[in-house]
C-alpha cells in the first residue's frame, strides 16, 4: 500500500538546502551575491527538488563572523539587497512551492549593534541590562568556542570597568535573555520575519542562548517553549530547527521532553560524527550504534540529518583516538584541521573525488531517519579553498559554469578556485547533480523514510549498514556498502517471506525467499533502496481462496 500523507507537518519529509546569499549568485555585478541573483536561481533550486531553503544570516553586519554578528535584526545587509528585494525573492520562492527559513542569531549581537553601543555607554544606560555584565571575569564555567582567537568568554570594557560575556568572539557580546525586554524583542524579530513569509528559523547556538535565562524563568527551556508558542499563535506550521550539539541524553529536553513544545527539529550531531567514523573505518558499526541509541523525538518533532555544513566538521563528540582516525583518513594535513576538533573541508575532496563513494554517502544521508539538510554546492561536489581563512574554506562562491558564472565582476567577493559547475553537471546524466536529484525524488515519493519506524538490521558484513523503515504496512529496506570491495548483505526479513523488493535507484527486483533470509550483492560503495511489495498471488493460491 502506498501512503498518501497530507499534513501540515511539512518538515517531516522536507529537503532543506542551506545557502549564503552572499556566495550564491550576484545579480548586480558588484561581485557580491545578492537577493536578485538568488531569485534568478529559484528555478534551479525547485528543479533540484529541494523543498525548503535555509538562508544563512543576511542582516546588516560588520561581517567579522560571516554575518553571525548582526547590527540590525530587522533589515537586509545593503550589500545583499533591500527589504524590497527580499520580498520579491520570497514571492518567487513561494510561487515555486519552496518554503524559506533563516538563521536566527540572538544568543549575541555584534559589538557594533546600537543596543550594545548603548549598553556599554555607561553603567546607568537604560540598555545596560540587555547584555551580561560582571565586575569580575568569573571563573570560566565553559570552554571558549574558538580557541584559536579567544582564551576567555569575558572581555574587559575599560569605559565602564566591567566585563561582558561573549560565548563566541569578543566582538559578539551575549544578549541577556534573563531580561524580559530582550525576550520580547526576540519574539518581535521572529514575528517580523514570519510576517514577511518565513516558515521558521534555524536557531543558532541554542544551549548558549538559553543558559542565561535563569533565574528569571524557573526552567531555561521555558524560554524555548515561549518562543514556539508565540510562533504557533502567529503562524501554525512554522518551525524551529535548532543547532544543539549535545549528547542524546541532553537533547530530548530541547524538543520539550514528551511534549514536543520547544524545538521542532534538532540537528543530529552525534549520528553525523559517528557516520564520519563509520566512513573512515569502512565499518557501519559506529553509525549503527548511534542510530540504535538515539531516542525517539516526541510526536511531530524530528531529527535533522547532515554530513557537512558551513562550519568545521566538528568531531567533538568522539574520543581523541577516534578523531585522529578521521583526521588520518580525511584530513591528514594540519592545515585541514581546525580548533583541535574538526576539519575545514567539504565532502568530495575528503573522499579524494571518488564519485562512487560520494554518491553512496549522499544516498546514506537521504535514507537515514531524519530530515536531510544539504549545504549549497554539495549537489555538484563543490570543493574547498584551503587558502581561505579558517572556516571560510568551505564557503566559496557557487559555481554555475566553467567560467564560474557567480558574478560578472572581475573580482568576486571571495576567491573561486576551479572546480565542478552546474552547467556541466546538467549536461551529464551520470553526474552527482542528477544523482542527488534522483535521491530527492525517491525520498519525496517514499514517505516511509520520513514517517516510518526505523530499525537497523544485522547485515552479515561489517561494512554494510542496513535498515528498514516501516509505516502503515509499507516498508523500504536500504543497504549501503561503506567499503570499496564487493560484498553481499544477508538480511533477515522474517515476515516479508516471498515479498518482492523493487530497487528504487536502478532497475531490478529481488524476491525474498520462503526462509525470509535474503542475500543482496553490493558493488564497491554500492547502495540500494528497496521497496517491499506483497507477493503476487499465483493462480493456484487464488483458486484455493475462491473455494
Ligand atoms: C554557530 C554558527 O554556525 C557559526 O558559524 C557561528 O560562528 C557561531 N554560531 C556564532 O554565531
Ligand atoms: Ca551583488
Coordinates of C-alpha atoms and ligand atoms in Angstrom, one line a residue:
X1 CA 0.0 0.0 0.0
X2 CA 1.4 3.5 -0.9
X3 CA 0.8 6.1 1.7
X4 CA -0.8 9.4 0.9
X5 CA 0.0 11.5 3.9
X6 CA -1.1 15.1 3.6
X7 CA -0.1 17.0 6.6
X8 CA 0.8 20.4 8.0
X9 CA 3.9 18.7 9.4
X10 CA 5.8 19.6 6.2
X11 CA 9.2 19.4 7.8
X12 CA 8.8 15.6 8.3
X13 CA 9.8 15.0 4.7
X14 CA 11.3 18.3 3.7
X15 CA 14.6 18.6 1.9
X16 CA 16.4 21.5 3.4
X17 CA 19.1 23.4 1.4
X18 CA 21.4 25.9 3.2
X19 CA 22.9 28.8 1.3
X20 CA 24.5 32.1 1.9
X21 CA 23.0 34.9 -0.2
X22 CA 26.5 36.4 -0.4
X23 CA 28.1 33.5 -2.1
X24 CA 25.2 32.0 -4.2
X25 CA 24.7 34.4 -7.2
X26 CA 25.5 38.0 -7.9
X27 CA 22.6 39.8 -9.6
X28 CA 24.0 43.3 -10.0
X29 CA 27.6 42.7 -11.0
X30 CA 29.4 44.1 -8.0
X31 CA 31.0 40.8 -7.1
X32 CA 28.8 40.0 -4.1
X33 CA 25.9 37.6 -4.1
X34 CA 22.5 39.1 -3.5
X35 CA 18.8 38.5 -3.3
X36 CA 18.3 39.4 -7.0
X37 CA 20.8 36.8 -8.1
X38 CA 19.3 34.2 -5.7
X39 CA 15.8 35.0 -7.1
X40 CA 17.1 34.2 -10.6
X41 CA 18.2 30.8 -9.5
X42 CA 15.0 29.7 -7.7
X43 CA 14.0 27.6 -10.7
X44 CA 17.3 25.8 -10.4
X45 CA 16.6 25.0 -6.7
X46 CA 13.0 24.0 -7.4
X47 CA 14.2 21.8 -10.2
X48 CA 16.7 20.1 -7.9
X49 CA 13.7 19.1 -5.8
X50 CA 14.6 20.7 -2.5
X51 CA 11.6 22.0 -0.6
X52 CA 12.9 24.4 2.0
X53 CA 15.7 27.0 1.8
X54 CA 17.7 27.9 4.9
X55 CA 19.3 31.3 4.5
X56 CA 22.4 32.0 6.5
X57 CA 22.4 35.4 8.1
X58 CA 21.6 38.2 5.6
X59 CA 21.2 41.0 8.1
X60 CA 23.4 44.2 8.3
X61 CA 26.7 43.2 9.7
X62 CA 30.3 44.2 10.0
X63 CA 31.0 40.7 8.8
X64 CA 33.6 39.7 11.3
X65 CA 31.9 36.3 11.7
X66 CA 30.4 35.9 8.2
X67 CA 27.2 37.6 9.2
X68 CA 26.7 35.8 12.5
X69 CA 27.5 39.2 14.0
X70 CA 24.3 41.2 13.5
X71 CA 23.8 45.0 13.8
X72 CA 20.1 45.2 12.9
X73 CA 17.7 42.2 13.2
X74 CA 15.0 44.0 11.2
X75 CA 16.8 44.6 7.9
X76 CA 18.8 43.3 5.0
X77 CA 22.5 43.8 4.6
X78 CA 22.7 46.6 1.9
X79 CA 25.4 44.6 0.1
X80 CA 22.8 41.8 -0.5
X81 CA 19.9 44.0 -1.5
X82 CA 16.9 45.7 0.1
X83 CA 13.9 44.6 2.0
X84 CA 12.1 45.0 -1.3
X85 CA 14.4 42.5 -3.0
X86 CA 13.9 40.1 -0.1
X87 CA 10.1 40.3 -0.5
X88 CA 10.4 39.7 -4.3
X89 CA 12.6 36.7 -3.5
X90 CA 10.1 35.3 -1.0
X91 CA 7.3 35.7 -3.5
X92 CA 9.2 33.8 -6.2
X93 CA 10.2 31.1 -3.8
X94 CA 6.6 30.6 -2.6
X95 CA 5.4 30.7 -6.2
X96 CA 7.7 27.7 -6.9
X97 CA 6.5 25.9 -3.8
X98 CA 9.6 26.5 -1.7
X99 CA 9.5 27.4 1.9
X100 CA 12.1 29.6 3.5
X101 CA 13.7 29.6 6.9
X102 CA 16.5 31.8 8.1
X103 CA 19.2 31.9 10.7
X104 CA 18.1 33.4 14.0
X105 CA 21.2 34.6 15.7
X106 CA 20.1 36.0 19.0
X107 CA 22.5 34.5 21.5
X108 CA 24.6 37.6 20.8
X109 CA 24.8 40.7 18.6
X110 CA 27.7 42.4 17.0
X111 CA 29.5 44.8 19.4
X112 CA 28.6 47.5 16.8
X113 CA 24.8 46.8 17.3
X114 CA 23.2 50.1 18.6
X115 CA 21.9 48.1 21.6
X116 CA 25.4 47.2 22.7
X117 CA 26.8 50.6 21.9
X118 CA 24.1 52.0 24.2
X119 CA 24.6 49.3 26.8
X120 CA 28.3 49.9 27.2
X121 CA 27.9 53.7 27.2
X122 CA 27.5 53.7 31.0
X123 CA 26.5 51.6 33.9
X124 CA 23.3 53.5 34.2
X125 CA 22.4 53.1 30.5
X126 CA 18.7 52.1 30.0
X127 CA 20.0 49.2 27.9
X128 CA 22.8 48.2 30.4
X129 CA 20.9 45.1 31.3
X130 CA 20.4 43.9 27.7
X131 CA 23.8 42.3 27.9
X132 CA 25.6 40.2 30.6
X133 CA 27.9 42.4 32.7
X134 CA 30.1 41.4 35.6
X135 CA 32.6 43.0 37.9
X136 CA 34.9 40.1 37.6
X137 CA 35.8 37.7 34.8
X138 CA 34.0 35.0 36.6
X139 CA 35.8 31.6 36.6
X140 CA 35.0 30.4 33.1
X141 CA 32.3 27.9 33.5
X142 CA 32.6 26.8 30.0
X143 CA 35.3 26.4 27.4
X144 CA 35.8 29.0 24.7
X145 CA 34.3 28.0 21.4
X146 CA 37.0 29.4 19.2
X147 CA 40.3 28.6 21.0
X148 CA 42.4 30.0 18.1
X149 CA 41.2 33.5 18.8
X150 CA 39.9 33.6 22.4
X151 CA 41.1 32.5 25.7
X152 CA 38.2 33.7 27.9
X153 CA 34.5 34.3 27.5
X154 CA 34.7 37.6 29.4
X155 CA 36.1 40.8 28.0
X156 CA 37.0 43.9 30.0
X157 CA 35.3 47.1 29.0
X158 CA 37.7 49.9 30.0
X159 CA 35.0 52.6 29.8
X160 CA 32.7 51.2 32.4
X161 CA 35.3 49.0 34.2
X162 CA 33.1 45.8 33.9
X163 CA 33.4 42.6 31.9
X164 CA 30.9 41.4 29.4
X165 CA 30.1 37.8 28.4
X166 CA 30.8 36.7 24.9
X167 CA 30.4 33.0 24.3
X168 CA 31.9 33.3 20.9
X169 CA 34.3 36.0 19.6
X170 CA 34.9 39.1 21.8
X171 CA 33.1 41.2 19.2
X172 CA 29.9 39.2 19.8
X173 CA 28.5 40.1 23.3
X174 CA 25.9 37.8 24.6
X175 CA 22.4 39.2 24.9
X176 CA 20.9 39.0 28.4
X177 CA 17.8 36.8 27.8
X178 CA 17.0 36.9 31.5
X179 CA 15.8 40.4 30.8
X180 CA 12.1 40.2 29.7
X181 CA 12.5 43.2 27.4
X182 CA 15.2 41.2 25.5
X183 CA 12.9 38.2 25.3
X184 CA 10.1 40.3 24.0
X185 CA 12.4 41.9 21.4
X186 CA 13.4 38.4 20.2
X187 CA 9.8 37.5 19.8
X188 CA 9.3 40.7 17.8
X189 CA 12.1 39.7 15.5
X190 CA 10.5 36.3 14.9
X191 CA 7.1 37.9 14.2
X192 CA 8.6 40.4 11.8
X193 CA 10.2 37.8 9.5
X194 CA 7.2 35.5 9.8
X195 CA 5.0 38.3 8.6
X196 CA 7.3 38.6 5.6
X197 CA 6.8 34.9 4.8
X198 CA 9.4 32.9 6.7
X199 CA 8.3 29.4 7.7
X200 CA 10.7 29.3 10.7
X201 CA 14.2 29.6 11.8
X202 CA 17.5 27.8 12.2
X203 CA 18.3 28.8 15.8
X204 CA 22.0 29.5 16.3
X205 CA 23.7 28.1 19.4
X206 CA 20.6 27.1 21.3
X207 CA 22.2 25.8 24.5
X208 CA 24.2 29.0 25.0
X209 CA 21.1 31.1 24.1
X210 CA 19.0 29.6 27.0
X211 CA 21.7 29.2 29.6
X212 CA 21.5 32.7 30.9
X213 CA 17.7 32.8 31.3
X214 CA 17.8 31.5 34.9
X215 CA 16.9 32.6 37.5
X216 CA 14.3 34.7 35.6
X217 CA 12.4 31.7 34.4
X218 CA 12.2 28.6 36.5
X219 CA 13.4 26.4 33.7
X220 CA 15.6 27.9 30.9
X221 CA 13.7 25.7 28.5
X222 CA 10.5 27.7 29.2
X223 CA 12.1 30.4 27.0
X224 CA 12.1 28.0 24.0
X225 CA 8.5 26.9 24.8
X226 CA 7.5 30.6 24.9
X227 CA 9.0 31.3 21.5
X228 CA 7.4 28.2 20.0
X229 CA 4.0 29.1 21.4
X230 CA 4.4 32.6 20.1
X231 CA 5.2 31.2 16.6
X232 CA 2.3 28.8 16.6
X233 CA -0.1 31.5 17.6
X234 CA 1.1 33.7 14.8
X235 CA 1.5 31.0 12.1
X236 CA 0.8 27.3 12.6
X237 CA 3.3 25.0 10.9
X238 CA 6.3 27.2 11.5
X239 CA 9.5 25.5 12.7
X240 CA 12.4 26.0 14.9
X241 CA 15.4 24.0 13.7
X242 CA 18.0 24.0 16.5
X243 CA 21.8 23.9 16.5
X244 CA 22.2 21.8 19.6
X245 CA 25.5 20.0 19.6
X246 CA 24.9 17.8 22.7
X247 CA 24.8 14.2 23.6
X248 CA 21.5 12.3 23.2
X249 CA 20.6 12.2 26.9
X250 CA 20.5 16.0 27.0
X251 CA 18.9 16.5 23.6
X252 CA 15.4 15.4 24.3
X253 CA 14.9 18.3 26.6
X254 CA 15.3 20.7 23.7
X255 CA 12.3 19.2 21.9
X256 CA 10.3 19.7 25.1
X257 CA 10.7 16.2 26.5
X258 CA 7.5 14.3 25.8
X259 CA 5.6 17.4 25.0
X260 CA 7.3 18.4 21.8
X261 CA 6.6 22.1 22.5
X262 CA 10.1 23.6 22.0
X263 CA 12.3 23.0 19.0
X264 CA 10.6 21.3 16.1
X265 CA 13.9 19.7 14.9
X266 CA 17.4 19.3 16.2
X267 CA 20.4 18.6 14.1
X268 CA 21.8 15.2 15.0
X269 CA 25.5 16.0 15.6
X270 CA 26.0 12.6 17.3
X271 CA 24.9 10.5 14.3
X272 CA 26.7 12.8 12.0
X273 CA 30.0 12.3 13.8
X274 CA 29.6 8.6 14.1
X275 CA 28.7 8.5 10.4
X276 CA 32.1 10.0 9.7
X277 CA 33.8 7.5 11.9
X278 CA 32.0 4.7 10.0
X279 CA 33.0 6.2 6.7
X280 CA 36.6 6.4 7.9
X281 CA 36.7 2.9 9.2
X282 CA 34.6 1.4 6.4
X283 CA 32.6 -0.1 9.2
X284 CA 28.9 0.5 9.7
X285 CA 29.2 -0.2 13.5
X286 CA 29.6 3.3 14.9
X287 CA 26.7 4.7 12.9
X288 CA 24.5 1.7 13.6
X289 CA 25.1 2.1 17.3
X290 CA 24.3 5.8 17.2
X291 CA 21.0 5.1 15.4
X292 CA 20.2 2.4 17.9
X293 CA 21.0 4.6 20.9
X294 CA 19.2 7.6 19.5
X295 CA 16.0 8.4 21.4
X296 CA 12.7 9.0 19.6
X297 CA 11.8 12.6 19.4
X298 CA 8.3 13.5 20.7
X299 CA 5.5 13.1 18.2
X300 CA 5.6 15.8 15.5
X301 CA 9.2 16.5 16.2
X302 CA 12.1 15.3 14.0
X303 CA 15.9 14.9 13.8
X304 CA 17.7 16.8 11.0
X305 CA 20.5 14.9 9.3
X306 CA 23.5 16.4 7.6
X307 CA 27.0 15.4 6.6
X308 CA 28.6 18.8 6.2
X309 CA 27.6 22.3 6.9
X310 CA 29.1 25.8 6.8
X311 CA 31.2 25.3 10.0
X312 CA 34.1 22.9 10.6
X313 CA 33.2 19.3 10.5
X314 CA 33.2 19.1 14.3
X315 CA 34.3 15.8 15.8
X316 CA 34.0 16.9 19.4
X317 CA 31.7 14.1 20.5
X318 CA 34.3 11.4 19.6
X319 CA 37.3 10.3 21.6
X320 CA 40.7 11.6 20.8
X321 CA 41.7 8.3 19.1
X322 CA 38.5 8.3 17.0
X323 CA 39.1 11.9 16.0
X324 CA 42.6 11.1 14.9
X325 CA 41.4 8.2 12.8
X326 CA 39.1 10.6 10.9
X327 CA 41.9 13.1 10.6
X328 CA 44.2 10.4 9.2
X329 CA 41.5 9.3 6.7
X330 CA 40.1 12.6 5.6
X331 CA 42.2 15.5 6.7
X332 CA 45.8 14.4 7.4
X333 CA 47.4 17.9 6.8
X334 CA 47.5 20.2 9.8
X335 CA 46.1 22.9 7.5
X336 CA 42.9 20.9 7.0
X337 CA 42.3 20.7 10.8
X338 CA 40.8 23.4 12.9
X339 CA 40.2 24.2 16.6
X340 CA 41.7 20.8 17.5
X341 CA 38.3 19.2 17.0
X342 CA 37.4 19.4 13.3
X343 CA 38.1 19.6 9.6
X344 CA 37.6 22.6 7.4
X345 CA 36.8 20.6 4.4
X346 CA 34.0 19.7 2.1
X347 CA 33.0 16.1 1.5
X348 CA 34.2 15.4 -2.1
X349 CA 37.8 16.2 -1.6
X350 CA 37.7 14.2 1.7
X351 CA 36.9 11.2 -0.5
X352 CA 39.6 12.1 -3.0
X353 CA 36.9 12.8 -5.5
X354 CA 35.8 9.2 -5.7
X355 CA 32.4 9.6 -7.2
X356 CA 31.1 6.1 -6.2
X357 CA 31.9 6.9 -2.6
X358 CA 30.5 10.4 -2.7
X359 CA 27.2 9.1 -4.3
X360 CA 26.9 6.4 -1.6
X361 CA 27.4 8.9 1.2
X362 CA 24.5 11.1 -0.1
X363 CA 22.3 8.0 -0.6
X364 CA 23.0 7.2 3.0
X365 CA 22.1 10.7 4.1
X366 CA 18.8 10.6 2.3
X367 CA 17.8 7.2 3.5
X368 CA 18.6 7.8 7.2
X369 CA 15.8 8.6 9.6
X370 CA 15.6 12.4 9.8
X371 CA 15.1 15.4 7.6
X372 CA 18.1 15.7 5.2
X373 CA 19.9 19.0 5.1
X374 CA 22.3 19.9 2.2
X375 CA 24.9 22.7 2.1
X376 CA 24.9 24.6 -1.2
X377 CA 27.2 23.1 -3.8
X378 CA 27.1 19.6 -2.3
X379 CA 24.9 18.6 -5.3
X380 CA 27.8 19.4 -7.7
X381 CA 30.6 18.3 -5.5
X382 CA 31.9 21.8 -4.8
X383 CA 35.3 21.6 -3.2
X384 CA 37.0 23.7 -0.6
X385 CA 39.6 26.5 -0.7
X386 CA 42.3 25.8 1.9
X387 CA 43.9 29.1 1.2
X388 CA 40.9 30.9 2.7
X389 CA 40.9 31.7 6.4
X390 CA 39.6 29.2 8.9
X391 CA 36.0 28.0 8.3
X392 CA 35.8 30.2 5.2
X393 CA 37.5 27.4 3.4
X394 CA 34.1 25.7 2.8
X395 CA 32.2 28.9 1.9
X396 CA 33.5 29.7 -1.6
X397 CA 31.1 31.0 -4.2
X398 CA 28.8 28.6 -6.0
X399 CA 30.0 27.6 -9.5
X400 CA 27.4 27.9 -12.2
X401 CA 29.5 27.4 -15.4
X402 CA 33.0 26.6 -16.5
X403 CA 33.9 30.3 -16.2
X404 CA 32.4 30.5 -12.7
X405 CA 29.2 32.2 -13.5
X406 CA 28.8 33.5 -10.0
X407 CA 29.4 37.1 -11.0
X408 CA 30.1 39.4 -14.0
X409 CA 32.6 41.3 -11.8
X410 CA 36.2 40.7 -12.3
X411 CA 36.8 40.1 -8.6
X412 CA 34.2 38.0 -6.8
X413 CA 33.7 38.6 -3.1
X414 CA 35.7 35.5 -2.4
X415 CA 38.2 33.6 -4.4
X416 CA 36.7 30.9 -6.6
X417 CA 39.1 28.1 -7.2
X418 CA 38.4 25.9 -10.3
X419 CA 36.0 23.1 -9.7
X420 CA 32.8 21.5 -10.8
X421 CA 29.9 23.6 -12.0
X422 CA 26.2 23.3 -12.5
X423 CA 26.2 23.6 -16.3
X424 CA 28.5 20.6 -16.8
X425 CA 26.5 18.5 -14.3
X426 CA 23.3 19.4 -16.0
X427 CA 24.6 18.1 -19.3
X428 CA 25.7 14.8 -17.9
X429 CA 23.1 12.2 -16.9
X430 CA 25.5 10.4 -14.6
X431 CA 26.6 13.5 -12.7
X432 CA 26.3 13.9 -9.0
X433 CA 23.7 16.6 -9.6
X434 CA 21.5 14.1 -11.4
X435 CA 22.1 11.6 -8.7
X436 CA 21.1 14.0 -5.9
X437 CA 18.0 14.9 -8.0
X438 CA 17.1 11.2 -8.2
X439 CA 17.6 10.7 -4.4
X440 CA 15.4 13.7 -3.6
X441 CA 12.7 12.5 -6.0
X442 CA 12.7 9.0 -4.5
X443 CA 12.9 10.4 -0.9
X444 CA 9.9 12.6 -1.5
X445 CA 8.0 9.7 -3.0
X446 CA 8.9 7.3 -0.2
X447 CA 7.1 8.6 2.8
X448 CA 8.1 5.5 4.8
X449 CA 11.6 7.1 5.0
X450 CA 10.3 10.2 6.6
X451 CA 7.4 9.0 8.6
X452 CA 8.2 5.4 9.3
X453 CA 9.7 3.5 12.2
X454 CA 13.3 2.7 11.6
X455 CA 15.2 -0.4 12.5
X456 CA 18.8 -1.1 12.0
X457 CA 19.2 -4.6 10.6
X458 CA 22.1 -7.1 11.1
X459 CA 23.7 -7.1 7.6
X460 CA 26.1 -10.0 8.0
X461 CA 29.1 -7.9 6.8
X462 CA 30.6 -5.2 8.9
X463 CA 30.9 -2.8 6.0
X464 CA 27.2 -2.7 5.4
X465 CA 24.6 -0.5 7.0
X466 CA 21.2 -2.0 6.5
X467 CA 18.0 -0.5 7.9
X468 CA 14.3 -0.7 7.2
X469 CA 11.6 1.9 7.5
X470 CA 8.0 0.8 8.2
X471 CA 4.9 2.9 8.1
X472 CA 1.3 1.8 7.8
X473 CA 2.1 -1.6 6.3
X474 CA 4.6 -0.1 3.7
X475 CA 8.3 -0.9 4.0
X476 CA 11.6 0.2 2.5
X477 CA 14.8 -1.5 3.1
X478 CA 18.1 0.4 2.5
X479 CA 21.6 -1.1 2.3
X480 CA 24.9 0.7 2.0
X481 CA 28.3 -0.7 1.4
X482 CA 30.9 1.6 3.1
X483 CA 33.8 -0.3 1.6
X484 CA 35.4 -0.3 -1.8
X485 CA 35.1 -4.1 -2.2
X486 CA 32.2 -6.1 -3.5
X487 CA 30.2 -7.7 -0.8
X488 CA 26.9 -9.4 0.0
X489 CA 24.5 -8.4 2.6
X490 CA 22.4 -11.1 4.2
X491 CA 19.3 -9.8 5.8
X492 CA 16.6 -11.5 8.0
X493 CA 13.3 -10.2 6.6
X494 CA 11.1 -12.6 8.5
X495 CA 7.5 -11.6 8.0
X496 CA 8.2 -10.5 4.4
X497 CA 8.7 -14.0 3.0
X498 CA 8.0 -14.2 -0.7
X499 CA 7.6 -10.4 -1.0
X500 CA 9.2 -8.6 -3.9
X501 CA 11.9 -6.0 -3.3
X502 CA 11.9 -3.4 -6.1
X503 CA 15.1 -1.3 -6.4
X504 CA 14.2 2.4 -6.4
X505 CA 17.6 3.6 -7.7
X506 CA 18.3 1.2 -10.6
X507 CA 16.0 -1.2 -12.4
X508 CA 15.6 -4.6 -10.8
X509 CA 13.8 -6.7 -8.3
X510 CA 14.7 -9.4 -5.8
X511 CA 12.3 -11.9 -4.3
X512 CA 12.5 -12.7 -0.6
X513 CA 12.8 -16.5 -0.3
X514 CA 10.4 -18.5 1.8
X515 CA 13.1 -18.6 4.6
X516 CA 12.9 -14.8 4.9
X517 CA 16.6 -14.6 4.6
X518 CA 17.6 -12.6 1.5
X519 CA 21.1 -12.1 0.0
X520 CA 21.8 -8.8 -1.7
X521 CA 25.0 -8.4 -3.7
X522 CA 26.5 -4.9 -3.4
X523 CA 29.1 -3.2 -5.6
X524 CA 32.0 -1.4 -4.0
X525 CA 30.3 1.6 -2.3
X526 CA 27.1 0.2 -3.6
X527 CA 23.7 1.4 -2.3
X528 CA 20.2 0.1 -2.7
X529 CA 16.8 1.3 -1.7
X530 CA 14.3 -1.5 -1.9
X531 CA 10.6 -1.0 -1.7
X532 CA 8.7 -4.1 -0.4
X533 CA 5.6 -5.2 -2.2
X534 CA 3.4 -8.1 -1.5
X535 CA 4.0 -11.3 -3.4
X536 CA 2.0 -11.8 -6.5
X537 CA -0.8 -14.2 -5.9
X538 CA -0.4 -17.3 -8.0
X539 CA -3.4 -18.7 -9.9
X540 CA -3.3 -21.8 -7.6
X541 CA -3.5 -19.7 -4.4
X542 CA -6.2 -17.6 -5.9
X543 CA -8.4 -20.7 -6.7
X544 CA -7.9 -22.0 -3.2
X545 CA -9.1 -18.7 -1.8
X546 CA -12.1 -18.6 -4.1
X547 CA -13.5 -22.0 -2.9
Ligands
LIG1 C1 27.1 28.9 15.1 C2 27.3 29.2 13.6 O1 27.0 28.0 12.9 C3 28.7 29.7 13.4 O2 29.1 29.8 12.1 C4 28.9 31.0 14.2 O3 30.3 31.4 14.1 C5 28.6 30.8 15.7 N1 27.3 30.1 15.9 C6 28.4 32.1 16.3 O4 27.3 32.8 15.9
LIG2 CA1 25.7 41.9 -5.8

